[in-house]
């Protein structure tokens, strides 16, 4: 069969679906609507504030989904056995900057149940492979919230200023981070540990040994051990070169814990993939088991399309009054023999760009 | 993103000071002094490309990856909260975001405070922390005139020397936050160009310490 003229975004979606299917993840289909209450209870989990709401016929306040993970968690049974799911859905969010709602395509993968090192590394491997589907030049940033929050605990930063501190960590803003720590009377030695943690970024083989030295005696080593085990298995599976440890990849610590990650591809300005372990969200929603997952933001990806379209159609085929039906269709067949697209018209339409012009009677 | 590092500089005096720092750090681009109306200047030998943009737009250019790095005032970063890395406080363009009111102003806590400002978010956040109910009046310029004409009770604006305030019989009643110029970087670009960006940051940081 001839290859479909799919857009880049569509090709990526197909490739991701096939990747997740092959790894035993089942597609999860869902309705576009959800009860608004779910988002009102978990507002901080959403990427953007603002949800499109409407009143259902029974008087219930409903919302167009701004997020998929919450619905998957809500509808999943609470069991230790792993449920492996993926979705390709449209979500409705306020776009940053414009302040207006947009419909955005999102592909994502969730693994719910008893999360162990294998489950984490499988999800990370699929995240890495998803990035490769999008671009050969990609980077997967990994952080461990347990290490970051462990260090913040050790510093003795009061609860009220933790969110501020995490924001500075996310911005790699070491000058304001130092000022905040000094204001909280943190020792200079500990401030310099935090500053070094921020600047410590790069390949796991380089970062992890230094991390061990830096934090030994300050926090427990179990999270660093976990990061090391997972980085090693990713390297064994060919994802080592795209892996970077970067502790500025922090997410909301009220929902996430453990490993969090973000994916970047060259020539796109923001992250195209984000995810992490969100056991805390599961607890908030009354689940005993854990979960890890990620989302791929498809809206930015179209900009990567290398094959720019310069024409609306390859061949514009014109016919005149008096050309017979069979002549026209025979000419159309001839024009499309080598796979070119053909548009048949009586006259040249305005605002159409074509590669070649043909006439039936010639 | 090309092999040259793209740097968005804020048009005006601050931008020129910033360029001087970059030049001293080994990222010179002599053609920038040529004058004329050109906005983009390249120095392939030093691997940089500079362009002048409106100061309040620098963060947008960087956030959206049209520039790899740039220099923006902390006021702009606090107001627009762009998703970028803030790598260095350049310690120049120092001023403060402050609340100013007519001389002899009495703050009647029983009434909603009317605040005129260009920086609606910063003002809202400041008064939210204090638990004060305010009415924000968003203006784009000549903020000082608002309390004089009775449009607002106070203003939240950038104060450098305080001369404009004095001339309009206003005085600072409270500092919201100190402001200075910050070196910012696009997050994705930083991933792919971290060595070059870190090298540049280190050279400029060395100047600040000297």
Coordinates of C-alpha atoms in Angstrom, one line a residue:
Chain A
X1 CA 0.0 0.0 0.0
X2 CA 1.2 3.5 -0.7
X3 CA 2.5 5.4 2.2
X4 CA -0.1 7.8 3.6
X5 CA 0.8 11.5 3.5
X6 CA 0.8 11.8 7.3
X7 CA 2.0 14.9 9.1
X8 CA 5.0 14.6 11.3
X9 CA 2.9 14.7 14.4
X10 CA 0.7 11.9 13.2
X11 CA 3.7 9.7 12.3
X12 CA 5.1 10.3 15.8
X13 CA 1.8 9.3 17.4
X14 CA 1.7 6.1 15.4
X15 CA 5.3 5.2 16.2
X16 CA 4.7 5.8 19.9
X17 CA 1.6 3.7 19.9
X18 CA 3.4 0.9 18.3
X19 CA 6.3 1.2 20.7
X20 CA 4.0 1.1 23.8
X21 CA 1.9 -1.8 22.4
X22 CA 5.1 -3.8 21.8
X23 CA 6.0 -3.3 25.4
X24 CA 2.8 -4.7 26.6
X25 CA 1.0 -1.4 27.5
X26 CA -2.7 -1.3 26.6
X27 CA -4.4 1.6 25.1
X28 CA -6.8 3.4 27.5
X29 CA -9.7 5.2 25.8
X30 CA -11.8 7.6 27.7
X31 CA -14.4 10.2 27.4
X32 CA -13.5 13.9 26.8
X33 CA -15.5 14.9 29.9
X34 CA -14.8 14.4 33.6
X35 CA -16.6 15.6 36.7
X36 CA -15.1 19.0 37.6
X37 CA -14.7 18.0 41.2
X38 CA -11.7 15.8 40.4
X39 CA -9.7 18.8 39.2
X40 CA -10.9 21.1 42.0
X41 CA -9.6 18.6 44.5
X42 CA -6.2 18.3 42.8
X43 CA -5.7 21.7 41.3
X44 CA -2.0 21.9 41.9
X45 CA -1.4 18.7 39.9
X46 CA -2.6 20.4 36.7
X47 CA 0.0 22.1 34.5
X48 CA -2.1 25.2 34.1
X49 CA -4.9 26.7 36.0
X50 CA -8.2 27.1 34.3
X51 CA -10.6 24.3 33.2
X52 CA -13.4 24.5 30.7
X53 CA -16.5 23.6 32.6
X54 CA -20.2 23.1 31.7
X55 CA -23.3 22.0 33.4
X56 CA -24.5 18.5 32.4
X57 CA -28.2 17.8 31.9
X58 CA -28.4 16.3 35.4
X59 CA -27.0 19.5 37.0
X60 CA -23.5 18.1 37.6
X61 CA -20.6 20.4 36.9
X62 CA -18.5 18.8 34.2
X63 CA -15.1 19.7 32.7
X64 CA -13.3 19.1 29.4
X65 CA -10.2 17.1 30.4
X66 CA -7.2 19.3 31.2
X67 CA -5.2 16.2 32.2
X68 CA -5.4 12.5 31.7
X69 CA -3.5 11.0 34.6
X70 CA -6.0 12.0 37.2
X71 CA -8.8 10.2 35.3
X72 CA -6.7 7.1 34.9
X73 CA -5.9 7.0 38.6
X74 CA -9.5 7.6 39.5
X75 CA -10.8 4.8 37.3
X76 CA -8.1 2.2 38.2
X77 CA -8.5 -0.5 40.7
X78 CA -6.1 -0.3 43.7
X79 CA -4.0 -3.4 43.3
X80 CA -0.4 -4.5 43.6
X81 CA -0.4 -6.1 40.1
X82 CA 1.0 -3.7 37.6
X83 CA -1.4 -2.0 35.2
X84 CA 0.3 -0.8 32.1
X85 CA -1.6 1.8 30.1
X86 CA -1.0 4.4 27.5
X87 CA -3.3 7.0 25.9
X88 CA -3.4 9.4 23.0
X89 CA -6.0 12.1 23.9
X90 CA -6.7 15.7 23.4
X91 CA -6.6 17.9 26.5
X92 CA -7.8 21.4 27.1
X93 CA -5.6 23.8 28.8
X94 CA -4.8 27.5 29.1
X95 CA -1.8 28.2 26.9
X96 CA 0.9 30.1 28.7
X97 CA 1.2 33.7 27.5
X98 CA -2.0 33.9 25.5
X99 CA -4.3 33.3 28.5
X100 CA -6.8 31.5 26.2
X101 CA -7.7 27.8 26.0
X102 CA -6.2 25.5 23.5
X103 CA -6.9 21.9 22.5
X104 CA -3.6 20.0 22.7
X105 CA -2.7 16.5 21.6
X106 CA -1.0 14.5 24.3
X107 CA 0.4 11.0 24.3
X108 CA 1.2 9.4 27.7
X109 CA 2.0 6.2 29.5
X110 CA 1.2 5.2 33.1
X111 CA 2.3 2.2 35.1
X112 CA 0.2 1.7 38.3
X113 CA 0.7 -0.8 41.1
X114 CA 3.6 -1.9 43.1
X115 CA 6.4 0.1 41.6
X116 CA 9.9 -1.4 41.9
X117 CA 13.2 -0.6 40.2
X118 CA 12.3 -2.7 37.2
X119 CA 9.0 -0.8 36.6
X120 CA 10.8 2.5 37.0
X121 CA 13.6 1.6 34.6
X122 CA 11.1 0.2 32.0
X123 CA 9.2 3.5 32.0
X124 CA 12.4 5.5 31.7
X125 CA 13.5 3.3 28.9
X126 CA 10.2 3.9 27.1
X127 CA 10.6 7.6 27.8
X128 CA 14.1 7.6 26.2
X129 CA 12.8 5.6 23.2
X130 CA 9.9 8.0 22.8
X131 CA 12.4 10.9 22.6
X132 CA 14.3 9.0 20.0
X133 CA 11.2 8.6 17.9
X134 CA 10.8 12.4 17.9
X135 CA 14.4 13.3 17.2
X136 CA 17.8 11.6 17.0
X137 CA 19.3 14.4 19.1
X138 CA 17.5 14.2 22.5
X139 CA 18.3 14.3 26.2
X140 CA 16.5 12.7 29.1
X141 CA 17.1 14.7 32.4
X142 CA 16.7 12.6 35.5
X143 CA 16.4 13.8 39.1
X144 CA 15.5 12.1 42.3
X145 CA 13.2 14.1 44.5
X146 CA 14.2 12.0 47.5
X147 CA 17.7 13.3 47.2
X148 CA 16.6 16.9 46.8
X149 CA 14.0 16.8 49.7
X150 CA 16.4 14.8 51.8
X151 CA 19.0 17.6 51.5
X152 CA 16.4 20.3 52.1
X153 CA 15.4 18.5 55.3
X154 CA 19.0 18.3 56.4
X155 CA 19.3 22.1 55.8
X156 CA 16.4 22.7 58.2
X157 CA 14.6 25.1 55.8
X158 CA 11.2 26.0 57.4
X159 CA 8.2 24.5 55.6
X160 CA 6.8 27.9 54.5
X161 CA 9.8 28.6 52.4
X162 CA 10.3 25.2 50.8
X163 CA 8.3 26.0 47.7
X164 CA 10.4 29.1 47.1
X165 CA 13.6 27.1 47.5
X166 CA 12.3 24.5 45.0
X167 CA 11.5 27.2 42.6
X168 CA 15.1 28.5 42.7
X169 CA 16.4 24.9 42.3
X170 CA 14.2 24.6 39.2
X171 CA 15.6 27.9 37.8
X172 CA 19.2 26.9 38.6
X173 CA 19.2 30.2 40.5
X174 CA 22.0 29.7 42.9
X175 CA 22.3 33.4 43.9
X176 CA 18.8 33.7 45.3
X177 CA 18.9 30.2 46.7
X178 CA 22.0 31.2 48.7
X179 CA 20.3 34.4 49.9
X180 CA 17.2 32.4 51.0
X181 CA 19.4 29.9 52.9
X182 CA 21.3 32.7 54.6
X183 CA 18.0 34.3 55.6
X184 CA 17.0 30.9 57.2
X185 CA 20.4 30.8 59.0
X186 CA 21.7 27.7 57.2
X187 CA 25.4 27.1 57.6
X188 CA 27.6 28.2 54.8
X189 CA 29.0 24.7 54.4
X190 CA 25.6 23.3 53.7
X191 CA 24.7 26.1 51.4
X192 CA 27.7 25.3 49.2
X193 CA 26.6 21.6 49.1
X194 CA 23.2 22.7 47.8
X195 CA 24.8 25.0 45.3
X196 CA 27.1 22.3 44.0
X197 CA 24.1 19.9 43.8
X198 CA 22.5 22.5 41.4
X199 CA 25.6 22.8 39.2
X200 CA 26.2 19.1 39.2
X201 CA 24.7 18.1 35.9
X202 CA 25.7 15.7 33.2
X203 CA 26.4 12.0 32.4
X204 CA 25.6 9.7 35.4
X205 CA 29.1 8.2 35.2
X206 CA 30.6 11.6 36.0
X207 CA 27.9 13.0 38.4
X208 CA 27.1 10.0 40.6
X209 CA 30.6 9.4 42.1
X210 CA 30.8 13.2 43.0
X211 CA 27.3 13.1 44.4
X212 CA 28.2 10.3 46.7
X213 CA 31.2 12.3 48.0
X214 CA 29.2 15.4 48.3
X215 CA 26.3 14.0 50.3
X216 CA 27.9 11.3 52.3
X217 CA 27.1 11.9 55.9
X218 CA 24.4 14.5 55.0
X219 CA 21.6 12.3 53.7
X220 CA 21.1 8.5 53.5
X221 CA 22.6 6.9 50.4
X222 CA 19.6 4.7 49.5
X223 CA 18.2 7.2 46.9
X224 CA 21.6 7.6 45.3
X225 CA 22.0 3.8 45.1
X226 CA 18.6 3.6 43.4
X227 CA 19.6 6.3 40.9
X228 CA 22.8 4.5 40.2
X229 CA 21.1 1.1 39.6
X230 CA 18.6 2.7 37.2
X231 CA 21.2 4.7 35.3
X232 CA 23.2 1.5 34.9
X233 CA 20.4 -0.5 33.5
X234 CA 19.5 2.3 31.1
X235 CA 23.1 2.4 29.9
X236 CA 23.1 -1.4 29.4
X237 CA 20.0 -0.9 27.2
X238 CA 21.6 1.7 24.9
X239 CA 20.1 4.8 26.5
X240 CA 23.2 5.8 28.3
X241 CA 24.3 8.5 25.9
X242 CA 21.1 10.6 26.2
X243 CA 20.9 10.3 30.0
X244 CA 21.8 13.4 32.1
X245 CA 21.4 13.8 35.9
X246 CA 20.1 17.2 36.6
X247 CA 18.6 18.2 40.0
X248 CA 16.9 21.2 38.6
X249 CA 14.3 18.9 37.1
X250 CA 12.0 19.3 40.2
X251 CA 8.3 18.8 40.1
X252 CA 5.6 19.4 42.7
X253 CA 6.8 17.5 45.8
X254 CA 3.2 17.3 47.0
X255 CA 2.4 14.9 44.2
X256 CA 5.7 13.5 43.1
X257 CA 8.4 11.5 44.9
X258 CA 11.3 9.5 43.8
X259 CA 12.5 9.6 40.2
X260 CA 11.3 12.5 38.1
X261 CA 12.4 13.2 34.5
X262 CA 12.1 15.6 31.6
X263 CA 12.9 15.1 27.9
X264 CA 14.3 17.6 25.5
X265 CA 15.0 17.5 21.8
X266 CA 17.3 19.8 19.8
X267 CA 15.7 22.9 18.3
X268 CA 12.6 22.8 20.4
X269 CA 12.6 25.5 23.2
X270 CA 10.9 23.6 26.0
X271 CA 10.6 20.1 27.3
X272 CA 8.6 17.7 25.1
X273 CA 8.3 15.0 27.7
X274 CA 7.8 15.0 31.4
X275 CA 7.1 12.5 34.0
X276 CA 7.9 10.8 37.3
X277 CA 6.8 8.7 40.2
X278 CA 3.7 10.0 41.8
X279 CA 2.9 7.8 44.8
X280 CA 1.9 10.9 46.7
X281 CA -0.9 11.6 44.3
X282 CA -2.0 8.0 44.6
X283 CA -2.2 8.5 48.4
X284 CA -4.2 11.7 48.1
X285 CA -6.6 9.7 45.9
X286 CA -6.9 7.0 48.5
X287 CA -4.7 4.4 46.8
X288 CA -2.3 2.2 48.6
X289 CA -0.2 1.3 45.5
X290 CA 2.3 3.5 43.6
X291 CA 2.6 4.8 40.1
X292 CA 5.0 6.2 37.5
X293 CA 4.3 7.7 34.1
X294 CA 5.0 10.4 31.6
X295 CA 3.3 12.5 29.0
X296 CA 4.6 13.6 25.6
X297 CA 3.4 17.0 24.5
X298 CA 2.6 16.7 20.8
X299 CA 1.7 20.4 20.2
X300 CA 5.4 21.5 20.0
X301 CA 6.5 18.7 17.8
X302 CA 5.1 19.8 14.5
X303 CA 7.8 22.4 14.4
X304 CA 10.3 19.7 13.9
X305 CA 8.9 18.6 10.6
X306 CA 11.8 18.6 8.2
X307 CA 9.7 18.0 5.1
X308 CA 8.3 21.4 4.5
X309 CA 5.4 21.5 2.1
X310 CA 5.9 24.0 -0.6
X311 CA 2.9 22.9 -2.7
X312 CA -0.8 22.3 -2.2
X313 CA -0.7 19.7 -4.9
X314 CA 1.8 18.1 -7.3
X315 CA -0.3 18.3 -10.5
X316 CA -3.1 20.6 -11.4
X317 CA -5.0 19.1 -14.2
X318 CA -7.3 21.3 -16.2
X319 CA -10.1 20.2 -18.5
X320 CA -12.2 22.2 -20.9
X321 CA -15.8 22.2 -22.1
X322 CA -16.1 19.3 -24.6
X323 CA -13.4 17.0 -23.0
X324 CA -15.0 13.7 -22.6
X325 CA -15.5 12.1 -19.2
X326 CA -13.3 9.1 -20.1
X327 CA -10.5 11.5 -21.4
X328 CA -10.5 13.4 -18.2
X329 CA -10.3 10.3 -16.0
X330 CA -7.7 8.7 -18.2
X331 CA -5.6 11.9 -18.0
X332 CA -6.0 11.9 -14.2
X333 CA -4.9 8.3 -14.0
X334 CA -1.8 9.0 -16.2
X335 CA -0.9 12.0 -14.0
X336 CA -1.1 10.1 -10.8
X337 CA 0.8 7.0 -12.1
X338 CA 4.1 8.0 -10.4
X339 CA 2.4 8.6 -7.1
X340 CA 1.9 12.4 -7.5
X341 CA -1.1 14.1 -6.1
X342 CA -3.5 15.4 -8.7
X343 CA -6.3 18.0 -8.5
X344 CA -8.7 18.2 -11.3
X345 CA -10.2 21.6 -12.1
X346 CA -11.9 23.6 -14.9
X347 CA -9.8 26.7 -14.2
X348 CA -6.9 27.6 -12.0
X349 CA -8.2 28.3 -8.5
X350 CA -6.9 31.3 -6.6
X351 CA -4.3 30.7 -3.9
X352 CA -3.3 27.2 -5.0
X353 CA 0.3 26.3 -5.4
X354 CA 1.1 23.4 -7.8
X355 CA 4.3 21.9 -9.1
X356 CA 3.1 21.2 -12.6
X357 CA 0.2 22.2 -14.7
X358 CA -1.4 19.7 -17.3
X359 CA -4.3 20.0 -19.6
X360 CA -6.6 17.1 -20.6
X361 CA -6.7 17.9 -24.3
X362 CA -3.0 18.0 -24.8
Chain B
X1 CA 19.6 26.5 17.2
X2 CA 22.7 27.3 15.3
X3 CA 26.4 26.8 16.2
X4 CA 26.6 30.4 17.3
X5 CA 25.2 31.2 20.7
X6 CA 22.3 33.7 20.3
X7 CA 22.2 36.4 23.0
X8 CA 19.2 38.7 23.4
X9 CA 20.3 42.0 24.9
X10 CA 17.9 44.7 26.2
X11 CA 18.0 47.8 24.1
X12 CA 19.3 50.9 25.9
X13 CA 21.9 51.8 28.5
X14 CA 21.6 48.6 30.5
X15 CA 22.1 46.5 27.3
X16 CA 25.3 48.4 26.5
X17 CA 26.7 47.8 29.9
X18 CA 25.9 44.1 29.5
X19 CA 27.5 44.0 26.1
X20 CA 30.7 45.5 27.6
X21 CA 30.7 42.6 30.2
X22 CA 30.4 40.1 27.4
X23 CA 33.1 41.8 25.4
X24 CA 35.5 41.7 28.3
X25 CA 34.7 38.0 28.8
X26 CA 35.9 37.3 25.3
X27 CA 32.7 37.4 23.4
X28 CA 33.3 40.6 21.4
X29 CA 31.4 41.5 18.2
X30 CA 33.0 44.7 16.9
X31 CA 30.2 45.3 14.3
X32 CA 27.9 46.1 17.1
X33 CA 29.5 49.5 17.3
X34 CA 28.8 50.3 13.7
X35 CA 25.6 52.2 14.4
X36 CA 22.7 52.3 12.0
X37 CA 19.4 50.5 12.5
X38 CA 20.7 47.0 12.3
X39 CA 19.4 44.8 15.1
X40 CA 21.4 41.6 14.7
X41 CA 25.2 41.3 14.9
X42 CA 27.3 38.3 14.4
X43 CA 30.8 37.3 15.4
X44 CA 31.4 33.8 14.0
X45 CA 35.1 33.9 15.3
X46 CA 33.8 34.3 18.9
X47 CA 30.8 32.0 18.3
X48 CA 28.1 34.6 19.3
X49 CA 25.3 36.4 17.7
X50 CA 23.8 39.4 19.5
X51 CA 20.4 41.1 19.0
X52 CA 18.8 44.1 20.6
X53 CA 15.2 43.7 21.7
X54 CA 12.8 45.6 23.9
X55 CA 13.9 44.9 27.5
X56 CA 10.5 43.5 28.5
X57 CA 10.7 41.0 25.5
X58 CA 14.1 39.4 26.3
X59 CA 12.5 36.8 28.5
X60 CA 10.0 35.8 25.7
X61 CA 12.8 35.4 23.2
X62 CA 14.7 33.2 25.6
X63 CA 11.8 31.2 26.8
X64 CA 10.7 30.4 23.2
X65 CA 14.3 29.5 22.1
X66 CA 14.7 32.4 19.6
X67 CA 17.7 33.4 21.8
X68 CA 19.8 30.8 23.7
X69 CA 20.6 33.2 26.5
X70 CA 19.7 36.8 27.4
X71 CA 19.7 39.5 30.0
X72 CA 16.5 40.6 31.7
X73 CA 15.5 42.6 34.7
X74 CA 14.3 40.7 37.8
X75 CA 11.1 42.7 37.6
X76 CA 10.3 41.2 34.2
X77 CA 11.1 37.7 35.5
X78 CA 8.9 38.1 38.5
X79 CA 6.0 39.6 36.5
X80 CA 6.0 37.1 33.6
X81 CA 7.4 34.0 35.3
X82 CA 9.0 32.6 32.2
X83 CA 10.1 29.0 32.2
X84 CA 13.9 29.6 32.0
X85 CA 17.1 29.2 34.0
X86 CA 18.2 32.2 35.9
X87 CA 22.0 31.6 36.0
X88 CA 23.5 34.8 37.3
X89 CA 22.8 38.1 39.1
X90 CA 24.8 40.6 37.1
X91 CA 24.6 43.1 39.8
X92 CA 23.9 46.0 37.4
X93 CA 20.7 47.9 36.6
X94 CA 20.1 47.9 40.3
X95 CA 16.8 49.4 41.5
X96 CA 13.9 48.3 43.6
X97 CA 10.2 47.5 43.1
X98 CA 8.4 49.7 45.6
X99 CA 5.1 50.9 46.8
X100 CA 4.8 54.7 46.6
X101 CA 2.1 57.0 47.8
X102 CA 1.4 60.8 48.0
X103 CA 3.3 62.5 50.9
X104 CA 1.2 62.2 54.0
X105 CA -0.8 59.2 52.8
X106 CA -2.7 57.3 55.4
X107 CA -3.5 53.7 54.7
X108 CA -7.1 53.1 55.8
X109 CA -7.2 49.4 56.3
X110 CA -11.0 49.4 56.2
X111 CA -11.1 50.2 52.6
X112 CA -9.9 48.3 49.5
X113 CA -6.5 49.7 48.5
X114 CA -6.4 50.9 44.9
X115 CA -3.1 50.1 43.3
X116 CA -1.9 51.4 40.0
X117 CA 0.9 49.5 38.4
X118 CA 2.5 48.1 35.3
X119 CA 3.4 45.0 37.3
X120 CA 0.0 43.5 38.2
X121 CA 1.3 40.1 39.2
X122 CA 4.1 41.4 41.5
X123 CA 1.6 43.8 43.1
X124 CA -1.0 41.1 43.6
X125 CA 1.5 38.6 45.1
X126 CA 2.9 41.3 47.4
X127 CA -0.5 42.2 48.9
X128 CA -1.7 38.6 48.9
X129 CA 1.1 37.7 51.3
X130 CA 0.0 40.6 53.5
X131 CA -3.6 39.4 53.3
X132 CA -4.7 42.9 52.0
X133 CA -7.6 43.2 49.6
X134 CA -6.6 45.4 46.7
X135 CA -8.0 46.7 43.4
X136 CA -5.4 46.5 40.7
X137 CA -5.4 49.2 38.0
X138 CA -3.2 48.1 35.2
X139 CA -1.4 51.0 33.5
X140 CA 1.3 51.0 30.8
X141 CA 3.1 54.2 31.7
X142 CA 3.2 57.5 33.7
X143 CA 2.1 55.5 36.7
X144 CA 3.0 58.4 39.0
X145 CA 0.1 60.4 37.8
X146 CA -2.5 57.9 39.0
X147 CA -2.6 58.9 42.8
X148 CA -2.4 62.6 41.9
X149 CA -5.5 62.3 39.8
X150 CA -7.2 60.1 42.4
X151 CA -7.2 57.1 40.1
X152 CA -5.4 55.0 42.7
X153 CA -4.3 55.3 46.4
X154 CA -0.8 54.0 45.8
X155 CA 1.5 52.8 43.0
X156 CA 3.8 49.8 42.6
X157 CA 6.6 50.7 40.3
X158 CA 10.4 50.5 39.8
X159 CA 12.3 53.2 41.7
X160 CA 15.8 54.0 40.8
X161 CA 16.7 57.3 42.3
X162 CA 13.3 58.5 43.5
X163 CA 13.6 61.8 41.6
X164 CA 10.4 61.3 39.5
X165 CA 8.5 60.4 42.7
X166 CA 9.8 63.5 44.5
X167 CA 8.9 65.8 41.6
X168 CA 5.3 64.4 41.8
X169 CA 5.1 64.7 45.6
X170 CA 5.2 60.9 46.1
X171 CA 7.4 58.9 48.5
X172 CA 8.3 55.3 48.8
X173 CA 6.4 53.7 51.7
X174 CA 7.6 50.1 51.3
X175 CA 10.1 48.1 49.2
X176 CA 8.6 45.1 47.5
X177 CA 11.7 43.5 46.1
X178 CA 15.2 44.6 45.0
X179 CA 15.8 44.4 41.3
X180 CA 18.9 43.9 39.1
X181 CA 19.8 42.4 35.7
X182 CA 19.9 38.6 35.5
X183 CA 21.5 36.3 33.0
X184 CA 18.9 33.8 31.8
X185 CA 19.0 30.8 29.5
X186 CA 16.6 28.7 27.6
X187 CA 16.1 25.4 29.3
X188 CA 16.3 23.1 26.3
X189 CA 19.2 25.0 24.8
X190 CA 21.1 24.7 28.1
X191 CA 20.8 20.9 27.8
X192 CA 22.5 20.8 24.5
X193 CA 25.0 23.7 25.0
X194 CA 25.6 23.4 28.7
X195 CA 29.4 23.5 28.4
X196 CA 29.5 26.7 26.3
X197 CA 26.9 28.4 28.5
X198 CA 28.6 27.4 31.7
X199 CA 31.9 28.6 30.4
X200 CA 30.4 32.0 29.5
X201 CA 28.7 32.2 32.9
X202 CA 32.0 31.4 34.7
X203 CA 33.8 34.1 32.8
X204 CA 31.2 36.7 33.6
X205 CA 30.9 35.6 37.2
X206 CA 34.7 36.0 37.5
X207 CA 34.3 39.6 36.4
X208 CA 31.7 40.2 39.1
X209 CA 33.9 38.8 41.8
X210 CA 36.9 40.9 40.7

